[in-house]
Amino acid sequence: LMALRPSSLGLLGVIKVATQAVVAFVVLPSCVDCWYYGTSRPVWTMGNHLLYNVFSVGGGGAGADLYGTEPWTFYAKNLILNFNLVAVLACMSGTMLLLAHVARWRVPPQPPPSATDPGHQPGRERGSGMAPMELLFVVILPFSWTLWMFTSLSHKEERFLTMLYPLLCFAAALAADLALAMFESIVGLLCCQARRPSPITRTLTNLSALSLVLGTSALSVSRSAALYYHFRAPLRLYEKLYYDVVAAETPPAGGVCLGKEWYRFPSSFFLPDVPGEDGLRSMPLLWLNSSFDGQLPRPFDPGPHGTSRLPPHMNDRNLREASRYSQEGDCSFLVDLHLFSQQEPPPDPGIWSVAWCEAFLDTEASPFPWRSFWLPFGISDKRNSFGKYCIWRRAASGGETTSR
């Protein structure tokens, strides 16, 4: 609405910008996807995302709700966990702007009008026709609106919010700046400083800013370290598997098999090349029947039209497809996670021997906040429970163990 004003873009300007946005973010991506997927009609991935997740088109009318629903607090908990004080400040940015407008705290300084721009109005942003406060509201509005939209959906995934992270950081920085301005103003009023804040007030404000930065940084480092130390096992083990197969004189004939841990497989780049009928090929990745009862992924069909042809044995209701499963006899390696609370038995020791194991956090048996944040010197590890993430190798004849 602000952009429609004659002093801003105006109606024709808004139509022009909207047309450019549609071409840049709808038409061009659709053409690129159509080319790479080899389809005969345009493919708009964001449109499909909205149809499936927002309007429940597909999945028998259930849409993405087939994959689980979460309460409205899901995103709030995730943002506070991963962004700590930054998320809180970002959510307060709109309120802080309103308070700043009422109390006339500082806003980003404006450059003085130049001689070459005699028509520039002080207090208005060049080229926008808006005051700084109005412009800041327009900038942070998409963050609040999009967060509200995703929160209102029943099916929630943390990755949906990645598009908001840049705006989240900007909104948090804005709120922090305004909060420091409020702090400086309050201290100035209490100390009867009529005009400029005293050096003591400046020092207190700078110390508050430094404490905020150091506090958020410490929490962020602790959170990142927890994600690394608690859940690094799959990446480390698949790396060992890769180099072990590459260094082997006789490559294994079978594939790498996963059951319920299929979703933690990182990437096919961790599968080494092994000899095949037509030369080198990636080591097969195979699925085993397990407690997971949903639909497992499958590779694209070969050939030039493999990405555009709908493969057989697919459904849009996340139903189990028996054709995905392989037999244990086709496996040379088996990957699984074993926790104390699980009921599935470990692999048969007469057929499989442990090759590598790494500790993996048992989230249900570990209390908060120790499972979410890491402290050195074993402080958090002593309070957490860990299972074993292992790769088993098919045992050699005679039952030799290959444990390392």
Coordinates of C-alpha atoms in Angstrom, one line a residue:
L1 CA 0.0 0.0 0.0
M2 CA 2.9 2.4 0.7
A3 CA 4.4 1.6 -2.7
L4 CA 1.1 2.6 -4.4
R5 CA 1.5 6.2 -3.2
P6 CA 2.4 8.7 -6.0
S7 CA 5.4 9.8 -3.9
S8 CA 6.7 6.2 -4.0
L9 CA 6.4 3.8 -7.0
G10 CA 2.8 4.5 -7.9
L11 CA 0.4 2.0 -9.5
L12 CA 2.3 1.6 -12.8
G13 CA 5.6 1.2 -10.9
V14 CA 4.1 -1.5 -8.7
I15 CA 2.8 -3.4 -11.8
K16 CA 6.2 -3.1 -13.4
V17 CA 8.0 -4.5 -10.3
A18 CA 5.4 -7.3 -9.9
T19 CA 5.8 -8.3 -13.5
Q20 CA 9.6 -8.4 -13.2
A21 CA 9.3 -10.5 -10.0
V22 CA 7.0 -13.0 -11.8
V23 CA 9.4 -13.3 -14.7
A24 CA 12.4 -13.7 -12.4
F25 CA 11.0 -16.0 -9.8
V26 CA 8.2 -17.9 -11.7
V27 CA 8.8 -18.0 -15.4
L28 CA 12.6 -18.4 -15.6
P29 CA 12.8 -21.1 -12.8
S30 CA 9.9 -23.0 -14.5
C31 CA 11.8 -23.0 -17.8
V32 CA 15.0 -24.2 -16.2
D33 CA 13.2 -27.0 -14.3
C34 CA 11.3 -28.0 -17.5
W35 CA 14.6 -28.3 -19.3
Y36 CA 16.4 -30.3 -16.7
Y37 CA 13.5 -32.6 -15.9
G38 CA 12.7 -33.1 -19.5
T39 CA 9.0 -32.5 -19.2
S40 CA 6.6 -31.3 -21.9
R41 CA 5.0 -28.7 -19.6
P42 CA 6.4 -26.1 -17.3
V43 CA 7.4 -27.2 -13.8
W44 CA 7.1 -24.6 -11.0
T45 CA 8.6 -26.3 -8.0
M46 CA 7.6 -23.5 -5.6
G47 CA 4.0 -23.7 -6.9
N48 CA 4.0 -27.5 -6.3
H49 CA 5.4 -26.8 -2.8
L50 CA 2.5 -24.4 -2.0
L51 CA -0.1 -26.7 -3.5
Y52 CA 1.0 -29.7 -1.5
N53 CA 1.9 -28.0 1.8
V54 CA -0.6 -25.1 1.9
F55 CA -3.6 -26.3 -0.1
S56 CA -3.3 -30.1 0.6
V57 CA -3.4 -31.0 -3.1
G58 CA -2.3 -34.6 -3.3
G59 CA -1.9 -37.4 -0.8
G60 CA -5.6 -38.3 -1.0
G61 CA -6.5 -34.8 0.1
A62 CA -4.2 -34.9 3.2
G63 CA -1.3 -33.2 1.5
A64 CA 1.9 -33.0 3.6
D65 CA 0.0 -33.9 6.8
L66 CA 0.7 -37.5 5.8
Y67 CA 4.2 -37.0 7.1
G68 CA 3.2 -35.8 10.5
T69 CA 1.8 -32.8 12.2
E70 CA 3.2 -30.6 15.0
P71 CA 1.7 -28.0 17.4
W72 CA 2.0 -24.3 16.8
T73 CA 5.0 -24.1 19.3
F74 CA 7.2 -26.3 17.0
Y75 CA 8.8 -23.3 15.1
A76 CA 9.1 -21.2 18.3
K77 CA 11.0 -24.0 20.1
N78 CA 13.3 -24.6 17.1
L79 CA 14.1 -20.9 16.5
I80 CA 14.9 -20.3 20.2
L81 CA 17.0 -23.5 20.3
N82 CA 19.0 -22.7 17.2
F83 CA 19.0 -18.9 17.3
N84 CA 18.6 -18.3 21.0
L85 CA 18.4 -14.5 21.8
V86 CA 18.6 -13.7 18.1
A87 CA 15.2 -15.3 17.5
V88 CA 13.7 -13.5 20.5
L89 CA 15.0 -10.1 19.3
A90 CA 13.7 -10.8 15.7
C91 CA 10.2 -11.5 17.0
M92 CA 10.3 -8.2 19.0
S93 CA 11.5 -6.1 16.1
G94 CA 8.0 -4.9 15.0
T95 CA 7.1 -3.9 18.6
M96 CA 10.4 -2.2 19.1
L97 CA 9.9 -0.1 15.9
L98 CA 6.5 1.0 17.2
L99 CA 7.9 2.0 20.5
A100 CA 10.8 3.8 18.8
H101 CA 8.3 5.7 16.6
V102 CA 6.3 6.8 19.7
A103 CA 9.3 7.6 21.9
R104 CA 11.3 9.0 19.0
W105 CA 14.4 6.9 19.6
R106 CA 17.1 7.0 17.1
V107 CA 16.6 5.7 13.6
P108 CA 19.3 5.0 10.9
P109 CA 20.9 8.4 10.1
Q110 CA 20.0 10.0 6.8
P111 CA 22.6 11.6 4.6
P112 CA 22.1 15.3 4.1
P113 CA 20.5 16.5 0.9
S114 CA 23.1 17.3 -1.8
A115 CA 23.2 20.2 -4.2
T116 CA 22.5 17.8 -7.1
D117 CA 19.3 16.6 -5.4
P118 CA 17.4 19.8 -4.4
G119 CA 14.1 18.0 -4.4
H120 CA 15.1 15.6 -1.7
Q121 CA 12.9 15.8 1.4
P122 CA 14.7 15.4 4.7
G123 CA 13.5 12.3 6.6
R124 CA 12.5 10.5 3.4
E125 CA 14.5 7.6 1.9
R126 CA 15.7 8.4 -1.6
G127 CA 13.9 6.6 -4.4
S128 CA 11.2 5.1 -2.0
G129 CA 9.1 8.1 -0.9
M130 CA 9.1 6.5 2.6
A131 CA 10.4 7.6 5.9
P132 CA 13.1 5.4 7.5
M133 CA 10.6 3.9 10.0
E134 CA 8.1 3.0 7.2
L135 CA 10.9 1.5 5.1
L136 CA 12.1 -0.7 8.0
F137 CA 8.5 -1.9 8.6
V138 CA 8.3 -2.9 5.0
V139 CA 11.6 -4.7 5.2
I140 CA 10.7 -6.8 8.2
L141 CA 7.1 -7.4 7.4
P142 CA 7.8 -10.5 5.2
F143 CA 9.5 -12.2 8.1
S144 CA 6.5 -11.9 10.4
W145 CA 4.0 -12.8 7.7
T146 CA 5.9 -15.8 6.5
L147 CA 6.5 -17.1 10.0
W148 CA 2.8 -16.8 10.8
M149 CA 1.9 -18.6 7.6
F150 CA 4.2 -21.6 8.3
T151 CA 3.1 -21.7 11.9
S152 CA -0.5 -22.0 10.9
L153 CA 0.2 -25.1 8.8
S154 CA -0.3 -28.5 10.5
H155 CA 2.8 -30.1 8.8
K156 CA 6.0 -28.4 10.0
E157 CA 9.6 -28.9 9.1
E158 CA 12.5 -26.8 10.2
R159 CA 13.9 -26.5 6.7
F160 CA 10.9 -24.5 5.7
L161 CA 12.2 -21.6 7.6
T162 CA 15.6 -21.4 5.9
M163 CA 14.3 -18.7 3.6
L164 CA 13.7 -16.5 6.6
Y165 CA 17.1 -16.7 8.2
P166 CA 18.6 -13.6 6.5
L167 CA 15.6 -11.5 7.5
L168 CA 15.6 -13.0 11.0
C169 CA 19.2 -11.8 11.5
F170 CA 18.4 -8.4 10.1
A171 CA 15.3 -8.0 12.3
A172 CA 17.3 -9.1 15.4
A173 CA 20.0 -6.6 14.6
L174 CA 17.4 -3.9 14.2
A175 CA 15.7 -4.8 17.5
A176 CA 19.1 -4.9 19.3
D177 CA 20.0 -1.4 18.1
L178 CA 16.6 0.0 19.2
A179 CA 16.9 -1.8 22.6
L180 CA 20.3 -0.2 23.1
A181 CA 18.8 3.2 22.1
M182 CA 16.0 2.7 24.7
F183 CA 18.6 1.7 27.3
E184 CA 20.7 4.8 26.6
S185 CA 17.6 7.1 26.7
I186 CA 16.4 5.6 30.0
V187 CA 19.8 5.9 31.6
G188 CA 20.1 9.5 30.3
L189 CA 16.7 10.4 31.8
L190 CA 17.6 8.9 35.1
C191 CA 20.9 10.7 35.2
C192 CA 19.3 14.0 34.0
Q193 CA 21.3 14.2 30.9
A194 CA 19.5 16.8 28.8
R195 CA 21.3 16.4 25.5
R196 CA 24.2 14.2 24.8
P197 CA 24.7 11.0 26.9
S198 CA 27.7 11.1 29.2
P199 CA 30.8 8.9 28.8
I200 CA 29.5 6.6 31.5
T201 CA 26.2 6.1 29.7
R202 CA 28.1 5.4 26.5
T203 CA 30.3 2.9 28.3
L204 CA 27.3 1.1 29.9
T205 CA 25.6 0.9 26.5
N206 CA 28.7 -0.5 24.8
L207 CA 29.1 -3.1 27.6
S208 CA 25.5 -4.1 27.1
A209 CA 26.0 -4.5 23.4
L210 CA 29.2 -6.6 24.0
S211 CA 27.4 -8.8 26.6
L212 CA 24.6 -9.4 24.1
V213 CA 27.0 -10.4 21.3
L214 CA 29.1 -12.6 23.6
G215 CA 26.1 -14.3 25.1
T216 CA 24.5 -15.2 21.7
S217 CA 27.8 -16.3 20.4
A218 CA 28.5 -18.6 23.3
L219 CA 25.1 -20.2 23.1
S220 CA 25.5 -20.6 19.3
V221 CA 28.9 -22.2 19.6
S222 CA 27.6 -24.5 22.3
R223 CA 24.6 -25.5 20.1
S224 CA 26.8 -26.1 17.0
A225 CA 29.3 -28.2 19.1
A226 CA 26.4 -30.3 20.4
L227 CA 25.1 -31.0 16.9
Y228 CA 28.7 -32.0 15.9
Y229 CA 29.6 -34.2 18.9
H230 CA 26.2 -35.8 19.4
F231 CA 25.3 -36.6 15.8
R232 CA 28.6 -36.9 13.9
A233 CA 28.6 -40.7 13.8
P234 CA 27.0 -41.2 10.4
L235 CA 29.4 -38.9 8.5
R236 CA 32.4 -40.3 10.2
L237 CA 31.4 -43.9 9.6
Y238 CA 30.4 -43.5 5.9
E239 CA 33.8 -41.8 5.4
K240 CA 35.6 -44.8 6.9
L241 CA 33.5 -47.1 4.7
Y242 CA 34.4 -45.2 1.6
Y243 CA 38.2 -45.3 2.2
D244 CA 38.0 -49.0 3.3
V245 CA 36.3 -50.1 0.1
V246 CA 38.7 -47.9 -2.0
A247 CA 41.7 -49.5 -0.4
A248 CA 40.5 -53.1 -0.6
E249 CA 42.2 -55.4 -3.0
T250 CA 39.0 -57.2 -3.7
P251 CA 35.9 -54.9 -3.8
P252 CA 32.8 -56.3 -2.1
A253 CA 30.2 -57.8 -4.3
G254 CA 27.2 -56.6 -2.4
G255 CA 25.8 -53.2 -1.5
V256 CA 25.4 -51.0 1.6
C257 CA 22.1 -51.8 3.3
L258 CA 20.0 -49.6 5.6
G259 CA 16.8 -50.2 7.5
K260 CA 15.2 -47.7 9.8
E261 CA 18.3 -45.4 9.4
W262 CA 17.7 -44.7 5.7
Y263 CA 17.0 -41.0 6.3
R264 CA 20.4 -40.4 7.8
F265 CA 22.3 -41.5 4.7
P266 CA 24.1 -38.3 3.8
S267 CA 24.8 -38.5 0.1
S268 CA 25.8 -40.9 -2.8
F269 CA 29.2 -39.2 -2.8
F270 CA 30.0 -41.5 0.2
L271 CA 29.5 -44.5 -2.0
P272 CA 32.8 -45.7 -3.6
D273 CA 33.0 -46.8 -7.2
V274 CA 33.2 -50.6 -7.6
P275 CA 33.6 -52.7 -10.8
G276 CA 30.3 -53.5 -12.6
E277 CA 29.2 -55.2 -15.8
D278 CA 29.6 -52.0 -17.8
G279 CA 32.7 -50.7 -16.0
L280 CA 32.8 -48.7 -12.7
R281 CA 29.6 -47.9 -10.9
S282 CA 28.7 -46.6 -7.5
M283 CA 28.4 -49.2 -4.8
P284 CA 24.6 -50.1 -4.5
L285 CA 22.6 -48.5 -1.8
L286 CA 19.9 -51.0 -0.7
W287 CA 16.9 -50.9 1.7
L288 CA 16.0 -53.6 4.2
N289 CA 12.6 -54.2 5.7
S290 CA 12.5 -52.6 9.1
S291 CA 10.2 -50.8 11.6
F292 CA 9.8 -47.9 9.1
D293 CA 6.4 -48.4 7.4
G294 CA 6.4 -45.5 4.9
Q295 CA 7.5 -45.2 1.3
L296 CA 11.2 -45.3 0.7
P297 CA 12.9 -43.3 -2.1
R298 CA 14.1 -44.9 -5.3
P299 CA 16.6 -43.8 -8.0
F300 CA 15.5 -42.1 -11.2
D301 CA 15.1 -44.4 -14.2
P302 CA 18.1 -44.6 -16.5
G303 CA 18.2 -43.0 -19.9
P304 CA 17.6 -39.5 -21.3
H305 CA 14.0 -39.4 -20.0
G306 CA 14.6 -40.9 -16.6
T307 CA 13.9 -37.7 -14.8
S308 CA 10.6 -37.0 -16.6
R309 CA 9.1 -40.5 -16.7
L310 CA 7.0 -41.4 -13.7
P311 CA 8.6 -44.6 -12.3
P312 CA 6.4 -47.6 -11.4
H313 CA 5.5 -48.6 -7.8
M314 CA 5.0 -45.0 -6.6
N315 CA 2.2 -43.5 -4.5
D316 CA 1.3 -40.1 -3.1
R317 CA 0.1 -41.4 0.3
N318 CA 3.4 -42.5 1.8
L319 CA 2.4 -46.1 1.8
R320 CA 4.9 -48.9 2.1
E321 CA 6.2 -50.2 -1.3
A322 CA 7.4 -53.8 -1.0
S323 CA 9.4 -53.5 -4.3
R324 CA 11.9 -51.2 -2.6
Y325 CA 13.3 -53.9 -0.3
S326 CA 16.3 -56.1 -0.9
Q327 CA 17.4 -59.3 0.7
E328 CA 20.0 -59.4 3.4
G329 CA 22.0 -61.7 1.2
D330 CA 22.6 -58.8 -1.3
C331 CA 24.5 -56.8 1.4
S332 CA 28.2 -56.5 2.1
F333 CA 27.7 -53.8 4.8
L334 CA 24.8 -53.1 7.1
V335 CA 24.2 -49.8 8.8
D336 CA 22.1 -49.3 11.9
L337 CA 21.7 -47.5 15.2
H338 CA 21.2 -49.3 18.4
L339 CA 19.7 -47.7 21.5
F340 CA 19.0 -49.2 24.9
S341 CA 15.3 -48.6 24.6
Q342 CA 14.8 -50.2 21.1
Q343 CA 13.2 -53.6 20.6
E344 CA 14.8 -54.6 17.3
P345 CA 17.5 -57.2 17.7
P346 CA 21.0 -56.5 16.5
P347 CA 22.3 -58.3 13.4
D348 CA 23.1 -62.0 13.6
P349 CA 26.7 -62.3 14.9
G350 CA 27.1 -65.5 13.0
I351 CA 26.7 -63.5 9.7
W352 CA 27.8 -60.0 10.6
S353 CA 30.8 -58.6 12.5
V354 CA 31.2 -55.1 13.7
A355 CA 33.5 -53.0 11.5
W356 CA 33.1 -49.5 13.1
C357 CA 31.0 -47.9 15.8
E358 CA 30.6 -44.4 17.0
A359 CA 28.6 -42.9 19.9
F360 CA 25.2 -41.4 19.0
L361 CA 23.0 -39.4 21.3
D362 CA 19.9 -41.1 22.7
T363 CA 17.7 -38.0 22.7
E364 CA 14.8 -39.6 24.6
A365 CA 17.0 -40.8 27.4
S366 CA 19.0 -37.5 27.7
P367 CA 17.7 -34.5 29.7
F368 CA 17.4 -30.9 28.5
P369 CA 19.5 -28.7 28.3
W370 CA 22.4 -31.2 28.2
R371 CA 21.2 -32.9 25.1
S372 CA 20.8 -29.6 23.2
F373 CA 24.0 -27.8 24.3
W374 CA 27.5 -29.0 24.7
L375 CA 29.9 -28.1 27.5
P376 CA 33.6 -29.2 27.5
F377 CA 35.5 -31.5 29.9
G378 CA 32.7 -34.1 29.7
I379 CA 30.2 -31.9 31.7
S380 CA 27.3 -32.5 29.3
D381 CA 28.4 -36.0 28.2
K382 CA 28.2 -37.3 31.8
R383 CA 24.5 -36.3 31.9
N384 CA 23.5 -37.7 28.5
S385 CA 22.9 -41.2 27.3
F386 CA 24.5 -42.5 24.1
G387 CA 23.7 -45.4 21.8
K388 CA 26.0 -47.0 19.2
Y389 CA 25.8 -46.1 15.5
C390 CA 27.6 -49.0 13.8
I391 CA 28.5 -50.5 10.4
W392 CA 28.6 -54.2 10.2
R393 CA 30.6 -56.2 7.7
R394 CA 29.6 -59.6 6.4
A395 CA 31.7 -62.0 8.5
A396 CA 34.6 -63.8 6.8
S397 CA 34.5 -67.6 6.8
G398 CA 35.4 -69.0 10.1
G399 CA 33.6 -66.2 11.9
E400 CA 36.6 -63.8 12.0
T401 CA 35.9 -60.5 13.4
T402 CA 36.8 -57.3 11.6
S403 CA 36.2 -54.9 14.5
R404 CA 38.5 -51.8 14.6

